[in-house]
XYZ file of C-alpha atoms in Angstrom:
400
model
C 20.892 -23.861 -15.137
C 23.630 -25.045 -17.644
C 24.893 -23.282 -20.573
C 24.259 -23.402 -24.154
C 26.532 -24.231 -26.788
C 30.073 -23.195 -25.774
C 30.625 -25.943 -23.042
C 29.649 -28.773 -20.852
C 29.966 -27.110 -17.320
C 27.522 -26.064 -15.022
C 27.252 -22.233 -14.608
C 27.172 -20.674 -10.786
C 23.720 -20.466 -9.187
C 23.127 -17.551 -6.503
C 20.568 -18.707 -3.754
C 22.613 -16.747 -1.356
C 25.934 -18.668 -1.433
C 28.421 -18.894 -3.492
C 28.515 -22.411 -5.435
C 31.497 -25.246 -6.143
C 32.814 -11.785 -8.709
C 36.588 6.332 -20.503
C 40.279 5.781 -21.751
C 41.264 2.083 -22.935
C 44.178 0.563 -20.498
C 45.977 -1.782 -22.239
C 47.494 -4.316 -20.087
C 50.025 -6.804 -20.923
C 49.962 -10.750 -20.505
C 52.302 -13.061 -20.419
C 51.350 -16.213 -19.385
C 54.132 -18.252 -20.096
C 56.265 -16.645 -18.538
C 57.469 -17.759 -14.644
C 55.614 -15.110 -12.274
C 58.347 -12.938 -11.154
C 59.441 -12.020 -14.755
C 55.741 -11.789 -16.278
C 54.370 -8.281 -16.534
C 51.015 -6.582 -16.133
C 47.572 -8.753 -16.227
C 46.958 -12.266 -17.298
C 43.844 -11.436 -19.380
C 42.723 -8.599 -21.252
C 39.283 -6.776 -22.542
C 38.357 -4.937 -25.850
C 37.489 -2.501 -22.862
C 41.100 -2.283 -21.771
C 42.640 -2.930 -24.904
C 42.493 -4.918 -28.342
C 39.968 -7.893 -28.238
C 41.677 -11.359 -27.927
C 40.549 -14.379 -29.143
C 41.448 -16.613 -26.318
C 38.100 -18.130 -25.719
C 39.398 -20.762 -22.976
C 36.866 -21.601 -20.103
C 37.169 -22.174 -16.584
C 35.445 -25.504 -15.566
C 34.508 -25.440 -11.936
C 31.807 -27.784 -10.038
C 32.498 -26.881 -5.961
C 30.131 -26.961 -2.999
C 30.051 -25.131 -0.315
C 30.095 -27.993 2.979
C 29.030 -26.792 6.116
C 30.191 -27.903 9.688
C 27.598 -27.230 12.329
C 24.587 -28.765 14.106
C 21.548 -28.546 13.160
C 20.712 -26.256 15.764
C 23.089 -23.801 14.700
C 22.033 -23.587 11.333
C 18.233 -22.623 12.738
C 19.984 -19.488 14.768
C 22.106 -18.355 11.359
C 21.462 -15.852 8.843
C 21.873 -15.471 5.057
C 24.694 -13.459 6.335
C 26.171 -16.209 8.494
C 25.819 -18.327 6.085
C 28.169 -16.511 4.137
C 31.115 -16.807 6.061
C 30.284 -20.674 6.576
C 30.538 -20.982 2.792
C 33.905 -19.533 3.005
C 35.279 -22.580 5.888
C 35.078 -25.128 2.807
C 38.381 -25.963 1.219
C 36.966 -26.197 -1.671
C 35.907 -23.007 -2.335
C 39.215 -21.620 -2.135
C 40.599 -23.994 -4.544
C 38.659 -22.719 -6.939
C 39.676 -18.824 -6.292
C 43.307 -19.951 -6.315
C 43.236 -22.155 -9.258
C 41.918 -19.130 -11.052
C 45.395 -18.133 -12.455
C 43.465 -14.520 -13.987
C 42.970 -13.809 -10.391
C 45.431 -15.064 -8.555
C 48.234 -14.492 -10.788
C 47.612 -10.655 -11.464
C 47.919 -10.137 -7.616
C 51.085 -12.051 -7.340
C 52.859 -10.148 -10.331
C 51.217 -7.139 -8.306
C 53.516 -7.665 -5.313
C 56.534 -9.209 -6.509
C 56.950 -6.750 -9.440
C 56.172 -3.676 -7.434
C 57.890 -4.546 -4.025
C 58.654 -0.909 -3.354
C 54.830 -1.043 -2.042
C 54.965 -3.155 0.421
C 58.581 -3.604 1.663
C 59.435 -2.321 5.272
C 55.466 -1.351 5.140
C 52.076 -3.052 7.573
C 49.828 -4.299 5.261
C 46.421 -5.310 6.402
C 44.347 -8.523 4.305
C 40.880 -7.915 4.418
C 38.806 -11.383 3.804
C 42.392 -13.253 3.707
C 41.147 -16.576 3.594
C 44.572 -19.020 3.354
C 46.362 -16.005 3.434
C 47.569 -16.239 0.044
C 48.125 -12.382 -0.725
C 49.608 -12.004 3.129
C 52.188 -14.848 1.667
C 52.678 -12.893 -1.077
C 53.451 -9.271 0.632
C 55.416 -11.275 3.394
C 57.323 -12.853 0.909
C 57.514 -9.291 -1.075
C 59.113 -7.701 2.173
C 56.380 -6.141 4.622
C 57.090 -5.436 7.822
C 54.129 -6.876 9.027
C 50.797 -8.509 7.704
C 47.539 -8.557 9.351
C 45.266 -11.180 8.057
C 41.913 -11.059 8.925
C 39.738 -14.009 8.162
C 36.126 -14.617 9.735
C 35.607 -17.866 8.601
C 36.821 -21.004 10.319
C 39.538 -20.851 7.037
C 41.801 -18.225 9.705
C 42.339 -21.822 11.803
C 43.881 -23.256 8.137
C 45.429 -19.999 7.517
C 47.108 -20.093 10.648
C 48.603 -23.264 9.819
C 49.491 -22.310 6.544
C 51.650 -19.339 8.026
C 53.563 -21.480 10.400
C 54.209 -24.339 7.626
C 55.618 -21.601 5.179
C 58.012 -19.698 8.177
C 56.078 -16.646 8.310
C 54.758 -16.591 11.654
C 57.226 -13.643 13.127
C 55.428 -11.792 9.946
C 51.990 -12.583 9.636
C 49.261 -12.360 12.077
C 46.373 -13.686 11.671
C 42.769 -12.186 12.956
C 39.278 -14.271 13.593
C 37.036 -12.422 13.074
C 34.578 -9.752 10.982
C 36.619 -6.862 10.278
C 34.087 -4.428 11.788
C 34.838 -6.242 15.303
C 37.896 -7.467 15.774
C 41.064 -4.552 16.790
C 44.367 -4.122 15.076
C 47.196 -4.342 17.858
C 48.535 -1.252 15.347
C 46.686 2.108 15.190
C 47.346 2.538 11.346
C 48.691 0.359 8.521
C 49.902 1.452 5.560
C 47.919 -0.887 2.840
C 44.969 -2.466 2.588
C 44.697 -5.435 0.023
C 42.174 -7.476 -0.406
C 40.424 -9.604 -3.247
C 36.776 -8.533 -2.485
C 34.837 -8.565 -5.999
C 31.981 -10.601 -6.507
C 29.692 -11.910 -9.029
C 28.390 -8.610 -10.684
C 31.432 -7.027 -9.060
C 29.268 -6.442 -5.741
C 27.267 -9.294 -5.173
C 28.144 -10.078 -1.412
C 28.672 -6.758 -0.201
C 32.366 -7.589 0.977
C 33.146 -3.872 -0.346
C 32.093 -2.047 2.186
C 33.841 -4.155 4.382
C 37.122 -2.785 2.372
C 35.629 0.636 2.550
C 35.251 0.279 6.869
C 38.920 -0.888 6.987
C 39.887 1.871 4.809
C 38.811 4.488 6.693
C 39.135 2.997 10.277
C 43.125 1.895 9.956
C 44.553 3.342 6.531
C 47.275 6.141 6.944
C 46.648 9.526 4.628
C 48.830 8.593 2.080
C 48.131 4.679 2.059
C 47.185 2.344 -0.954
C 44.050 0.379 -1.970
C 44.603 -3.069 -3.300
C 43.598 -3.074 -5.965
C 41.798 0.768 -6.291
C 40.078 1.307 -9.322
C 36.792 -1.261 -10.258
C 34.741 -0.791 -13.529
C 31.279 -2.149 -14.520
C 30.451 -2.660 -18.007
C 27.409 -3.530 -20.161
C 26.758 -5.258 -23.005
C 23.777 -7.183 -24.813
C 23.756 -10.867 -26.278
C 21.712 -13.249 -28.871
C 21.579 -16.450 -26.980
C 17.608 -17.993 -28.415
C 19.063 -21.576 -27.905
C 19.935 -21.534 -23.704
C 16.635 -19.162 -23.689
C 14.201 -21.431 -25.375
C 16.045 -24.506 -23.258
C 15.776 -23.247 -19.955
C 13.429 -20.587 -19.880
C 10.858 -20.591 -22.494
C 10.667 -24.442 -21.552
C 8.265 -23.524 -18.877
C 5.278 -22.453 -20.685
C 4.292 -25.760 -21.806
C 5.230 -28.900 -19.572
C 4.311 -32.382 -20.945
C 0.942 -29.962 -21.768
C 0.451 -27.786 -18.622
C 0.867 -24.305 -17.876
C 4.422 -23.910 -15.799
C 4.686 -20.558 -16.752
C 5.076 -18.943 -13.004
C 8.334 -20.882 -12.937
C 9.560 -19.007 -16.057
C 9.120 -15.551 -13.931
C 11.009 -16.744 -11.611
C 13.730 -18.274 -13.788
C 13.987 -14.639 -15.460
C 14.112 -13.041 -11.951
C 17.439 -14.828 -11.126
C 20.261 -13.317 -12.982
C 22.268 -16.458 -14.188
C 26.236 -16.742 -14.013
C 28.383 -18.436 -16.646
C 30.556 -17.610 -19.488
C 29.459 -16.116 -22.381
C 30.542 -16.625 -25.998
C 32.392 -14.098 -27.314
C 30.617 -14.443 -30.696
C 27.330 -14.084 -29.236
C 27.976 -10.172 -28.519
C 26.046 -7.977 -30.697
C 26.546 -4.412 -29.587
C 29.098 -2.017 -28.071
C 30.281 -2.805 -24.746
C 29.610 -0.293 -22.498
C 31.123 1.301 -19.395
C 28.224 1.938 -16.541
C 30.262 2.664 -13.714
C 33.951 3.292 -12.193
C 34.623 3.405 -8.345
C 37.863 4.564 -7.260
C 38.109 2.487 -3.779
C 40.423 4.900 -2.529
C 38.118 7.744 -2.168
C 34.584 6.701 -2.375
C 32.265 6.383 0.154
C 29.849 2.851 0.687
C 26.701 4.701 -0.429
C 28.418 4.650 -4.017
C 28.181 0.833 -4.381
C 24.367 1.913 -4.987
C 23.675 3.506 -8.315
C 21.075 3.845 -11.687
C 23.405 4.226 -14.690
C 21.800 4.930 -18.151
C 23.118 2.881 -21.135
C 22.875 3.098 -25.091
C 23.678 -0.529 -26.843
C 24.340 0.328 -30.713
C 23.546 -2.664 -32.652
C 27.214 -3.882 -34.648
C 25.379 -6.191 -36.718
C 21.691 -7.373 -37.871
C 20.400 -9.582 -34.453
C 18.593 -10.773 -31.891
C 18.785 -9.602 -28.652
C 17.892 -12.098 -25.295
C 19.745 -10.879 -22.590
C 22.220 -8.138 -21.437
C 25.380 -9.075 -19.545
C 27.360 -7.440 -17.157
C 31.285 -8.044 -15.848
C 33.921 -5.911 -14.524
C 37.467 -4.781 -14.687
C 39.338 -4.529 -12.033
C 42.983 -2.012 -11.734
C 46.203 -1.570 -9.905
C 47.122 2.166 -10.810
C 49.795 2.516 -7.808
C 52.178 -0.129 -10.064
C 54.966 0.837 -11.767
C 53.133 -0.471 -14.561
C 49.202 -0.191 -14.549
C 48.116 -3.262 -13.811
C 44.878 -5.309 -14.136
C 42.235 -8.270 -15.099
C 39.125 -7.923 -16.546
C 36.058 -10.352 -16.472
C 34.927 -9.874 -20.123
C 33.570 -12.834 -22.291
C 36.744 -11.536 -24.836
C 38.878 -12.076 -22.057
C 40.308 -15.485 -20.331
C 37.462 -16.710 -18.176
C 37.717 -16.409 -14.446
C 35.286 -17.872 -11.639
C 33.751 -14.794 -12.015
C 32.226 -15.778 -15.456
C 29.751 -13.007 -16.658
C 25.978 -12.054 -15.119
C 22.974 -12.315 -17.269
C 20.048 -10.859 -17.345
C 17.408 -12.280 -19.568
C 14.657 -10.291 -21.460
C 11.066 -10.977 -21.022
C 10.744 -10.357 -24.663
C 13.210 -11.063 -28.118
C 14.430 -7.625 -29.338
C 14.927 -7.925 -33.010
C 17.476 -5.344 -34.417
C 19.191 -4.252 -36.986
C 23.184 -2.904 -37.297
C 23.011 0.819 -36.199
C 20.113 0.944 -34.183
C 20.063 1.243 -30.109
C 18.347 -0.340 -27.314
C 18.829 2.420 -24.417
C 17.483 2.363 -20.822
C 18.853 2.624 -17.262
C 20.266 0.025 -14.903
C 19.605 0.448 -10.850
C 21.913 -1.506 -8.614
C 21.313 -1.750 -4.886
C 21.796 -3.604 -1.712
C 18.792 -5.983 -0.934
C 17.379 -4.187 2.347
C 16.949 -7.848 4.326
C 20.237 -9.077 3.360
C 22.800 -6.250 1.868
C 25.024 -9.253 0.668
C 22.435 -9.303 -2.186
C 21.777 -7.548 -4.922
C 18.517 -5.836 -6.402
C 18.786 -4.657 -9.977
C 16.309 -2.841 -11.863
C 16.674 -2.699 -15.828
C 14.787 -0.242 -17.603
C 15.210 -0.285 -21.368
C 13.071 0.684 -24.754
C 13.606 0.293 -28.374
C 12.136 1.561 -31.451
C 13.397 0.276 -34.555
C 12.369 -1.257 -37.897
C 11.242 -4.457 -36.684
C 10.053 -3.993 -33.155
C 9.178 -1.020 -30.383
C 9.745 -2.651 -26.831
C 9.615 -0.134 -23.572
C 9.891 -2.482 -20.128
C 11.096 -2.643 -16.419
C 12.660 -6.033 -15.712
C 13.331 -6.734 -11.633
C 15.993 -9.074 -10.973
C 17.561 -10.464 -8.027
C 20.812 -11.685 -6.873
C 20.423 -14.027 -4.449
């Protein structure tokens, strides 16, 4: 599917691989600044602080290659096939070219080296080892980098080319499998968010290493993650792409439309197309929850800021650094500078026409897909009652 009016790209598609994830914080960005002297974030959110304006896009068209027989690929799972995804260069260009991403976990290290100096840091999911180059290069005693993908071979390489091999170890393997040649470390980091914040599962992962190698006092890279909701008028992409299928050159296509409103679509949203509050579902503290958590119904209530249509609700996340001098962060927002992240939509069967004041309120249930917990199940239940329209549904929608 592409989007609408505010570019030319082509948004991410989910059929189970990734294609080429209270108070206001107020975070600080400084883009032009060199790295070591910038502070805080490199993007912020009306939920973290004042809205900004920057309404820059990320452009980003990778595929995910794979390197096996064709034999192999008929003994893999959707699970497998995740980690196979992961062996493509290409894939982590697009991670490290996001400067929103890479950028805040850079200024994370360098500007807070009393973290990680003299300390063992494990890298959960390290892929070139970027952040274990980073806390190397920030003073850690040691790093373990632990990679499943065939991207630990490149990684490997990557250490030795850069003079960090007496610093940085690198692990093959799944994190649940492989040993530590150390009983405890002293940090975990790791850049583990998803589309939707948990689509892929690699959390729990995080949460396994956690409470397998972490000491009592040790930190969470980053440790605080927050979902938000908020609803959209977007009757041109709708009408294009989804609404399209109930009359083809004449015929009746309309089981295609279910399905198109089943998939939740990723890609970057217009800030201007917003029409209620943003709202916060859900906060985990990675430090001290358990993986049950990542599974959750929150209820919502969307208050209408202006006179509208409503066609979808979108999600995206914040993610924090609260151990930093400085609290420190990035958020996902369509009022913040894109990311590969983007935003998740989920379209509405039907157009909800409402007026400034009123509410659309319901429930959101987020789960692990029981075949595959790298996917996501979510169940939206919302009504409305206002001048122009009563609507009460359940919507199913899978991440896939």
């Amino acid at each position: 599917m592409g989007r609408r009016k505010s570019g030319s790209h082509s948004p991410t598609t989910l059929n189970g691989l990734p294609q080429p994830q209270g108070s206001k914080i107020c975070f600080e960005d400084d883009d032009e600044a060199p790295i070591e002297e910038t502070t805080g974030s490199v993007n912020v959110d009306e939920s973290m602080c004042e809205a900004s304006d920057d309404s820059n896009r990320v452009i980003e068209d990778t595929a995910c290659k794979f390197d096996q027989s064709l034999n192999d690929k008929d003994d893999k799972t959707s699970a497998d096939y995740y980690f196979d995804s992961y062996s493509h260069f290409g894939i982590h260009e697009e991670m490290l070219k996001d400067s929103v991403r890479t950028k805040t976990y850079q200024n994370v290290i360098y500007q807070n080296k009393f973290l990680v100096k003299d300390k063992v840091v494990l890298d959960v999911g390290a892929g070139t080892g970027i952040l274990s180059l980073f806390c190397a290069k920030a003073g850690a005693s040691h790093v373990y980098a632990v990679e499943c993908s065939h991207m630990a071979d490149m990684a490997k390489e990557i250490v030795e080319a850069n003079g960090f091999s007496n610093v940085i170890t690198v692990l093959k393997g799944k994190i649940e499998e492989i040993e530590l040649p150390v009983d405890r470390v002293d940090i975990i980091i790791s850049e583990w968010m998803g589309y939707f914040l948990l689509f892929e599962n690699m959390l729990n992962t995080v949460l396994y290493a956690r409470d397998k190698w972490l000491v009592d006092d040790g930190i969470v890279l980053p440790d605080k993650a927050s979902l938000y909701l908020t609803a959209i008028e977007d009757a041109d992409y709708k009408e294009d792409k989804i609404e399209f299928w109930n009359r083809v050159y004449g015929f009746d296509m309309s089981c295609i439309k279910k399905q198109a409103l089943v998939e939740p679509l990723v890609d970057t949203v217009d800030q201007n197309q917003i029409v209620t509050n943003c709202l916060l579902l859900k906060t985990m503290d990675i430090s001290k929850m358990s993986p049950g958590d990542a599974s959750f119904t929150s209820p919502f209530k969307l208050v209408a800021e202006r006179d509208d249509y409503i066609h979808a609700l979108v999600a995206y996340f914040d993610v924090s650094f609260t151990k930093c001098h400085k609290l420190t962060g990035f958020s996902t927002g369509p009022r913040s500078r894109a990311t590969h992240w983007k935003q998740t939509v989920l379209y509405l069967e039907d157009v909800v026409t409402i007026c400034e004041g009123e509410a659309i309120t319901g429930s959101l249930n987020v789960a692990p897909n029981k075949k595959n917990p790298r996917d996501i199940d979510i169940v939206l239940k919302y009504s409305f009652n206002g001048r122009r329209c009563t609507i009460s549904k359940t919507q199913h929608y899978k991440m896939r």
